PDB file of C-alpha atoms in Angstrom:
ATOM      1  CA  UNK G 744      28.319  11.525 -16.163  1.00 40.00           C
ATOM      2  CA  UNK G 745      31.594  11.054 -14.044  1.00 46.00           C
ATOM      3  CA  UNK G 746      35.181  10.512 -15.615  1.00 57.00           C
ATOM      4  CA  UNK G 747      35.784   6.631 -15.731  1.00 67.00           C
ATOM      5  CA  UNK G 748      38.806   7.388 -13.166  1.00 66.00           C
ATOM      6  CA  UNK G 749      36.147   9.435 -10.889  1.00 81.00           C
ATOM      7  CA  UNK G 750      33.265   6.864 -10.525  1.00 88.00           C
ATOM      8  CA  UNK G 751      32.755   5.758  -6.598  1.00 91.00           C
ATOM      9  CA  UNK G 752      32.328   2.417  -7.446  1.00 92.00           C
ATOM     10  CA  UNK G 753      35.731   2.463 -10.124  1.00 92.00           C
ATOM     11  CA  UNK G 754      37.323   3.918  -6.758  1.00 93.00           C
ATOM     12  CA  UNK G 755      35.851   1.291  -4.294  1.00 93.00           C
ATOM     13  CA  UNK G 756      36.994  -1.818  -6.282  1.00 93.00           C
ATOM     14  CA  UNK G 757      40.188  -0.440  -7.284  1.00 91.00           C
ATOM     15  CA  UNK G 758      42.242  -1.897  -4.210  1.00 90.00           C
ATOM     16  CA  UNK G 759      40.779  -5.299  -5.417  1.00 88.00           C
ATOM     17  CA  UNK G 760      41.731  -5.057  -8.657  1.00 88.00           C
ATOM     18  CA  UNK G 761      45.311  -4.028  -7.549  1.00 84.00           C
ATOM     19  CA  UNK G 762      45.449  -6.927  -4.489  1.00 78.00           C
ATOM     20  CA  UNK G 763      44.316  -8.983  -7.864  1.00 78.00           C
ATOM     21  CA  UNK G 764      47.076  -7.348  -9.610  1.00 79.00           C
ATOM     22  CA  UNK G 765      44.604  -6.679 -12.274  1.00 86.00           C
ATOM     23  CA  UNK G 766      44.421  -4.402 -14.885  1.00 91.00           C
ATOM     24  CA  UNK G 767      40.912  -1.623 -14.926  1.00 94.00           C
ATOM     25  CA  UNK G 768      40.130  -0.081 -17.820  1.00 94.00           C
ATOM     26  CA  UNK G 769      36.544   1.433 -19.682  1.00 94.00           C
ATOM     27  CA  UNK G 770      33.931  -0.990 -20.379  1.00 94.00           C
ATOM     28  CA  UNK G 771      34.071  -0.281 -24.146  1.00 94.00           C
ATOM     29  CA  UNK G 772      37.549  -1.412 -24.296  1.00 94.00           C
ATOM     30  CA  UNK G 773      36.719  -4.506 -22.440  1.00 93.00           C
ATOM     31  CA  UNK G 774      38.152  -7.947 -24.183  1.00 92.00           C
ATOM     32  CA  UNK G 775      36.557 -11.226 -24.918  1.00 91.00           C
ATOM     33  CA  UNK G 776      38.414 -12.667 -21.393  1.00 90.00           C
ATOM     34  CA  UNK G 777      37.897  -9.254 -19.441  1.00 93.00           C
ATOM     35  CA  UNK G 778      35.536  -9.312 -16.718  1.00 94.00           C
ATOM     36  CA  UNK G 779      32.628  -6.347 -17.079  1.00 95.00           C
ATOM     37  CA  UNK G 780      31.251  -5.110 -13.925  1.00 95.00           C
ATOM     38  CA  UNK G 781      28.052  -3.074 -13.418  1.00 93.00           C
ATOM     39  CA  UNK G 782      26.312  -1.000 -10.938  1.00 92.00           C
ATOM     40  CA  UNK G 783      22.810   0.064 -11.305  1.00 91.00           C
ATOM     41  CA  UNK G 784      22.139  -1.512 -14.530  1.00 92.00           C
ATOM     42  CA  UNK G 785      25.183   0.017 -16.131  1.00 92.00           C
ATOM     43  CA  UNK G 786      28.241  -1.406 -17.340  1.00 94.00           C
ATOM     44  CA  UNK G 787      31.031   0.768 -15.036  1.00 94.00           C
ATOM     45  CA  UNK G 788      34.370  -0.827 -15.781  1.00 95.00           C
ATOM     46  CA  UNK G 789      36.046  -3.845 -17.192  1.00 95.00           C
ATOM     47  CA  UNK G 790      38.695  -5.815 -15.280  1.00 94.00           C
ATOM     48  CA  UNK G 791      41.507  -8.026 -16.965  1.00 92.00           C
ATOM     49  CA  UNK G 792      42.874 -10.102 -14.771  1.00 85.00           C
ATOM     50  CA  UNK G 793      46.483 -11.241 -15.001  1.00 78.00           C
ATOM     51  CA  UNK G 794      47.677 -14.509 -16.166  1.00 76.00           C
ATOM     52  CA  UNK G 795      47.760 -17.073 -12.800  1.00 68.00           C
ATOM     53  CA  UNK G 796      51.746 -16.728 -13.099  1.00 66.00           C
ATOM     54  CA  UNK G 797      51.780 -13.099 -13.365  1.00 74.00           C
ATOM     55  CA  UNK G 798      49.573 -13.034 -10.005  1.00 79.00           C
ATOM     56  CA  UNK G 799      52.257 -15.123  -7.750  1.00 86.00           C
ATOM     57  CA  UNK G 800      55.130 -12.835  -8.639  1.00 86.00           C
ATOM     58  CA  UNK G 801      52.128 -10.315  -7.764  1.00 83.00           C
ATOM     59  CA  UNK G 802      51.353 -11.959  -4.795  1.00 88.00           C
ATOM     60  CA  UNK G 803      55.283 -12.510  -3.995  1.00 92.00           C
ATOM     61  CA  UNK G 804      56.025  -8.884  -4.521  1.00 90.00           C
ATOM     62  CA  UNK G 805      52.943  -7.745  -2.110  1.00 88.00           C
ATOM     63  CA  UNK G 806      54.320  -9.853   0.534  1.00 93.00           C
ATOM     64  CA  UNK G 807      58.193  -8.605   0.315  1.00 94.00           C
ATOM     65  CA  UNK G 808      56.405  -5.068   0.561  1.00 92.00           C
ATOM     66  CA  UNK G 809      54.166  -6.154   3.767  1.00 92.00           C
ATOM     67  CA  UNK G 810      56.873  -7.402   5.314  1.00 94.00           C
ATOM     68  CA  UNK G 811      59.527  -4.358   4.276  1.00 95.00           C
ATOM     69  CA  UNK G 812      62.501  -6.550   2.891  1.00 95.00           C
ATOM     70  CA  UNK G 813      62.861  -9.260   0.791  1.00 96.00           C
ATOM     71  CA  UNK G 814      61.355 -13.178   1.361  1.00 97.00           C
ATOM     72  CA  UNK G 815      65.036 -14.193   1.234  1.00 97.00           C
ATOM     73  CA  UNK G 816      65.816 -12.186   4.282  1.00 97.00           C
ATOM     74  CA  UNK G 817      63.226 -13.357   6.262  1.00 97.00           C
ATOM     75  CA  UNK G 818      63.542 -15.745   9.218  1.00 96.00           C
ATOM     76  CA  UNK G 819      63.118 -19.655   8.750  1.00 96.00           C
ATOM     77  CA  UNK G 820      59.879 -19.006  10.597  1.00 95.00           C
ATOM     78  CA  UNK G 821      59.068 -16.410   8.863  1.00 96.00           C
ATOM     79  CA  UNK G 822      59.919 -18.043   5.595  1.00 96.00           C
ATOM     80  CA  UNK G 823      58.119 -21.337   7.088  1.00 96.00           C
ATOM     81  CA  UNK G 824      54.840 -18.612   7.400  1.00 95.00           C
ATOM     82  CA  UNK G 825      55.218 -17.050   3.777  1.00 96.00           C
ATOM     83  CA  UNK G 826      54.795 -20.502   2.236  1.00 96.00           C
ATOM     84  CA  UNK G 827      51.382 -21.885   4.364  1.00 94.00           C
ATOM     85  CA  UNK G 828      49.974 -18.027   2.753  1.00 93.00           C
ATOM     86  CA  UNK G 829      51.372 -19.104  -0.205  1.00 93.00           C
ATOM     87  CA  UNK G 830      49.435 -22.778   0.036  1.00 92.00           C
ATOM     88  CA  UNK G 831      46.196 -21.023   1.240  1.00 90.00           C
ATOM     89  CA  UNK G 832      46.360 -18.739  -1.901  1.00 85.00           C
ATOM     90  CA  UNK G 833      46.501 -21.899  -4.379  1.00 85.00           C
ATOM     91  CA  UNK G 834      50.193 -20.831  -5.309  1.00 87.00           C
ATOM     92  CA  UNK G 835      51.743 -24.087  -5.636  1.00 90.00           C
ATOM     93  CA  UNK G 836      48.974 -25.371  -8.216  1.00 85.00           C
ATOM     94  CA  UNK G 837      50.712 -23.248 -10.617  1.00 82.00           C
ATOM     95  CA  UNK G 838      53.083 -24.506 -12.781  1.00 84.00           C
ATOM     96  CA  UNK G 839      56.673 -23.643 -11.749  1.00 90.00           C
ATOM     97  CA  UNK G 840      55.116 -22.863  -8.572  1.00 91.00           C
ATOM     98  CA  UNK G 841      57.506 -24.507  -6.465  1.00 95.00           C
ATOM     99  CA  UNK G 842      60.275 -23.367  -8.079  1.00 95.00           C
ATOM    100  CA  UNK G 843      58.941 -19.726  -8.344  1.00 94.00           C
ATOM    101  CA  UNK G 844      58.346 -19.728  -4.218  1.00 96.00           C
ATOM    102  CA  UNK G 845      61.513 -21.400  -3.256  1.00 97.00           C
ATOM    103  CA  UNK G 846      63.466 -18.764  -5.384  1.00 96.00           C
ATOM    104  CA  UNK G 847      61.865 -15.649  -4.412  1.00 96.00           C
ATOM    105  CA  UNK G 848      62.666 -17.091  -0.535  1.00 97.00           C
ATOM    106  CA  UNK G 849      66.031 -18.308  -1.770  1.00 97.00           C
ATOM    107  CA  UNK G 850      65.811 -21.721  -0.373  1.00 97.00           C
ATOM    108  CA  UNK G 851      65.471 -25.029  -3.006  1.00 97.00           C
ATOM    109  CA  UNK G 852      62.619 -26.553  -4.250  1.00 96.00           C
ATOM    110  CA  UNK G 853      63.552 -29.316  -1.351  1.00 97.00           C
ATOM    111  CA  UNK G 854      63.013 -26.996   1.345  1.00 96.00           C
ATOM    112  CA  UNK G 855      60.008 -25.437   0.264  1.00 96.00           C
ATOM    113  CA  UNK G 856      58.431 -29.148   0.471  1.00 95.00           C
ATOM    114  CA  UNK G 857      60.177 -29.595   3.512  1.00 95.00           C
ATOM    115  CA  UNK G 858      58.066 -26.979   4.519  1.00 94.00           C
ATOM    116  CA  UNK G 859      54.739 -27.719   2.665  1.00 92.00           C
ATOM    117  CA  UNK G 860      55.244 -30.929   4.492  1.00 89.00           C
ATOM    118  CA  UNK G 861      55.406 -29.876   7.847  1.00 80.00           C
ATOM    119  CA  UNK G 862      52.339 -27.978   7.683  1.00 66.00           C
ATOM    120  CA  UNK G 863      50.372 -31.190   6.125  1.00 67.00           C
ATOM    121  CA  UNK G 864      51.551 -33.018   9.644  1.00 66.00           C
ATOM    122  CA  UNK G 865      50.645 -30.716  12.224  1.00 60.00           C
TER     123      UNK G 865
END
């Protein structure tokens, strides 16, 4: 049998679990809130997912790097862009969502509704 690290299928869902920013780890260390996946009848890995506020600063942090500088630098545009990703990704249903957003763009909580807003009306 492969090394846990080695298995094709631990390799192909890796860049999930990272997108996810979750964690992957062996199925017999697998928690009561872990997610067990298997492939051909056998349990392969376990998956713990982060808590939902963990994954915006996740989700935050992957868009500073795919953009190459941080939200707060970006454009109003740009910044006007970030947030309707943000919306399509659920981010503002978590608490301190708002506040979370409007800091890592360094704009206020006004602005980021502002911009929520304007989306809504077009």
């Amino acid at each position: 049998m492969t090394a846990f690290g080695d298995d094709p299928f631990v390799t192909a869902v890796k860049p999930l679990v990272d997108a996810m920013g979750g964690e992957m780890l062996p199925p017999d260390q697998a928690g009561p809130d872990d997610v067990v996946l298997s492939w051909a009848g056998a349990d392969v890995v376990a998956v713990r997912l982060p808590q939902l506020a963990d994954s915006l600063d996740h989700i935050l942090a992957a868009l500073e790097r795919k953009r190459g500088k941080p939200l707060a630098e970006l454009d109003r545009k740009a910044k006007q862009e970030v947030v309707r990703i943000l919306e399509a990704r659920g981010a503002f249903s978590v608490r301190h969502g708002v506040e979370t957003v409007a800091s890592a763009l360094g704009v206020s909580r006004f602005t980021v509704y502002n911009y929520l807003n304007r989306e809504k009306s077009s």
